[in-house]
Amino acid sequence: MQGGATGCDAAAVAMGAWLSMVGHEEEWPMQLPPVDSRVMAKKARIVARLREVLPADAVIDDPAETRAYECDALSAYRCPPLCAVLPASTAEVAGVLRVCHEEGVPVVPRGAGTSLAGGAMPTADSVILGVAKMSRVLEIDYDNRFVRVETGRTNLSVTGAVEAEGFFYAPDPSSQLACAIAGNIAMNSGGAHCLKYGVTTNNLLGVTLVMMDGTVAEIGGAHMDAGGLDLLSVICGSEGQLGVVTEATLRILPKPEGARPVLIGYDSAEVAGQCVADIIRSGILPVAIEYMDRPCIEATEAFAHAGYPMCEALLIVEVEGSPAEIDAQLARIKTIAQALNPVELREAKNGDEAARIWLGRKSAFGAMGQIADYMCLDGTIPVSQLPFVLRRIGEMSAEYGLKVGNVFHAGDGNMHPLILYDANKTGDLERCEAFGAAILKLCVEVGGCLTGEHGVGIEKRDLMGVQFAAADLEAQMAIKDVFDPAWLLNPAKVFPLEVSATRRAAAGGPAPRTPRGI
Amino acid sequence: MRPQSETELADMIRAAKGPLAVVGGGTRGVALEGEPLSTAALSGVVLYEPAALTLVVRAGTPLRDVEETLARSGQRLAFEPMDHRRLIGTKGEPTMGGVIAANVSGPRRVQVGAARDFLLGARFVDGVGNVIKSGGRVMKNVTGLDVARLMAGAHGTLGVLTEVSLKVLPDVEKAATLVLRGLDPARAVAVMAKALGSPWEVTGAAHDPEAGETCLRIEGFAASVDYRAARIAAHLSAFGAAEIESGGDRWRDIRDGAGLAGRDGDLWRLSVKPSDGPTVVARAGGMVRAARYDWGGGLIWLLTDRGADLRGAIGVFDGHATLMRAEPATYAAFGRFQPETATVAALTRGLRARFDPRGILNKGLMG
Ligand SMILES: Cc1cc2nc3c(=O)[nH]c(=O)nc-3n(C[C@H](O)[C@H](O)[C@H](O)COP(=O)(O)OP(=O)(O)OC[C@H]3O[C@@H](n4cnc5c(N)ncnc54)[C@H](O)[C@@H]3O)c2cc1C
């Protein structure tokens, strides 16, 4: 490992590989901010002070136990925290933050730890603040169509709390069984059905936000727009950098009468892309348009036996409504699809067949995981660029010598290339990450972005300069300055370290060894 | 001032010696201190991809042009921004930048979302003269803080929008309106809640206490509209018979608050928890001359006696009241926007100090 002691060797080695391919010719001196030795030196005191504001068992400082918090779902990067705390109320969260603020300790908020971007990964000198104990439903209001929950509650169990009355919470990340509303808000998570229902930011009405100094702010509520600046806009998607969200008011929707998918297979990505465009142009707004390419279909078939046709591009289009409304919409979609000569066009006749159509799509990640290790990206592109980008990814796959499968939300251009590699083979991870960075740069070049729903975290942090100019990043950091002037909340994420260096240093953190501008 | 380009705008802001009053179409009737800065020349469609449901326009583009462009491809702005001219009694041509800066949303807000929900990205010039971009032109984007969305509803106090990119939606084949009569506001809000809580996708829910009419809108493919209208009428039968009007013509008037246009008094816009609406209005008591409910009760337009202290009468509630039309003395006494809690006000001040350290953009508008 080069440069300063980050205290997290494995992570640093992996990050070194990640960073070295993004166009910085020289090696970086460090990949995580240097560990604040002042914080490390007073660990005992910090833990003791945290025990004053929390029940003893809510503070975890035994190194064996803190390992449970060393990573999130981006498990290639690991680093145990100084300690972890599990507060059970907003007041306890405020107490923890007040202590950490006074002691100058970085805090990394954590929901369920399913982030794919390393958003919840600790640094060695940080306190992990997990909201898992806070999972109560506080209020359900069907007349006004909202539910208020503590944010440690899982996404699926929000719907679980209201579905008996015929309602649901719309954003549905594939991780919904495990992920928490806390992380959903912090990452502004999306799901398969967001083409129609939007992502988290479109379904969030209010939050209780505890700021780094322990101040509790109530923002938004059960009303439908902001009375002044729309602070929810920036809180949602802030990756734990503005405050700790402890409670949320979420919009719930009445469940549609029914939904049914149709499966369409084509011999080329171009034609499949054309089909997506034609459907959207026709005035139909499906709830979901999912796409899988051949490598993905092959893997999925071997794993889940969903009975998919072997073809270059497979679409699953789902519409909602009453049986007659569904028939009418699917009839239009089938006419559009037929005109483009599909190799297969299969409509679900019943719930069983619908489940089979979705089975392969839902098993896709698991299936790819069976054949190799994989890295999942989520750059978004304008849908018109789909065929071009898929072709380029195919070419790059040959260049890098790594297979890639594509499975994604085609309706909104949110790609999910899965790059396959072998973690036990030297150099494979590095090549995979270089390939990943090249794909994300391509997404930006064609008018898209680095991440459509997973967030920047630590994973895409050093690619931010590809999408944003210095002034753009400066504007974002200015917002963090206002909410968290001491730069203690999740400070090692989102902004390239050299870009945030001055701020982190000025706020009392350890000085960077070689500060530079962008 | 009338900058011809974003660069020129940035130069002008950098060189400004005093307050600047940012003007889009000037249709919201906001009179502000400072030199007028018009975005009118920053106009035109930058990119329109109907198959991607994406539109990028310069901020000064007239709303009318945007709507015409979309209509030619069978699409629309789903959040149906209101036109303030009738209600406020202003002239001018609403611009897209103004719509986004004020997060102007119409009746469909209750189902599809507000203007801010359709914003995919923006370019703007802050109070120092920095050109900043945020978001982009794709449907899903969580790369960095969502500064663009913060600009929606900032009323130009954090920066001057130069370009906005929007998600657009297909226009609908057919609309129908269910009209129920003779309900008092409390029952009207209850019936709207029941309709909005049904699976039949109500895209507008409004109540006019003077006419005694409660209206529900259904939109979509023809057969589907007929089916849903019938289902909703049956679903609500306990509240009385619903008359089904074909078409959605009356929604333009509802959107624009036409029923209160040209009438004497101060005009307030209240955003509330929908079921609270009738009690909030009742708390205002005798000062209320007329009211209109939209968004299932969540949006209330109130005409009150001139100079009356509406916020004082209502007290604390889940929501806020914005003064939309009054005499200067009334604005001076109460302020346009609802005062915020100390914590939120401090954040607002902090953001303004960062984006506009000299405090020159729309000075005094948002506190
Ligand atoms: C198999 C799999 C499938 C997935 N599918 C999807 C998908 O379809 N769509 C999608 O969008 N994502 C998906 N994800 C990513 C992930 O599930 C989401 O980002 C999710 O929202 C993270 O929630 P979490 O509670 O696990 O958050 P964590 O991983 O714990 O944290 C995520 C971020 O939120 C911050 N944070 C956590 N709690 C708080 C809080 N209380 N206050 C402030 N900040 C906080 C953390 O600091 C971190 O930056 C998937 C992940 C996996 C593993």
XYZ file of N, CA and C in Angstrom, chain A residues 30 34 38 501 504-505 508-515:
42
model
N -3.344 7.956 -1.330
C -4.266 7.241 -0.438
C -5.619 7.138 -1.099
N -6.768 9.736 5.326
C -5.913 9.180 6.371
C -6.704 9.068 7.668
N -6.034 11.351 16.139
C -6.602 11.924 17.375
C -7.862 11.172 17.780
N -10.812 17.717 -0.137
C -9.709 17.741 0.834
C -9.688 19.000 1.690
N -12.512 19.017 4.225
C -12.370 18.061 5.317
C -11.266 18.523 6.269
N -10.205 19.086 5.707
C -9.095 19.541 6.545
C -9.503 20.768 7.361
N -11.434 20.365 10.484
C -10.806 19.779 11.661
C -10.334 18.362 11.442
N -10.616 17.822 10.290
C -10.148 16.473 9.996
C -8.652 16.502 9.769
N -8.038 15.349 9.647
C -6.604 15.302 9.424
C -6.258 15.889 8.060
N -5.182 16.599 7.981
C -4.803 17.243 6.733
C -4.397 16.191 5.709
N -4.793 16.387 4.469
C -4.370 15.440 3.440
C -2.871 15.588 3.195
N -2.256 14.537 2.724
C -0.815 14.621 2.519
C -0.453 15.434 1.288
N -1.168 15.192 0.231
C -0.882 15.986 -0.973
C -2.180 16.554 -1.532
N -2.608 17.647 -0.960
C -3.844 18.220 -1.476
C -3.663 18.739 -2.902
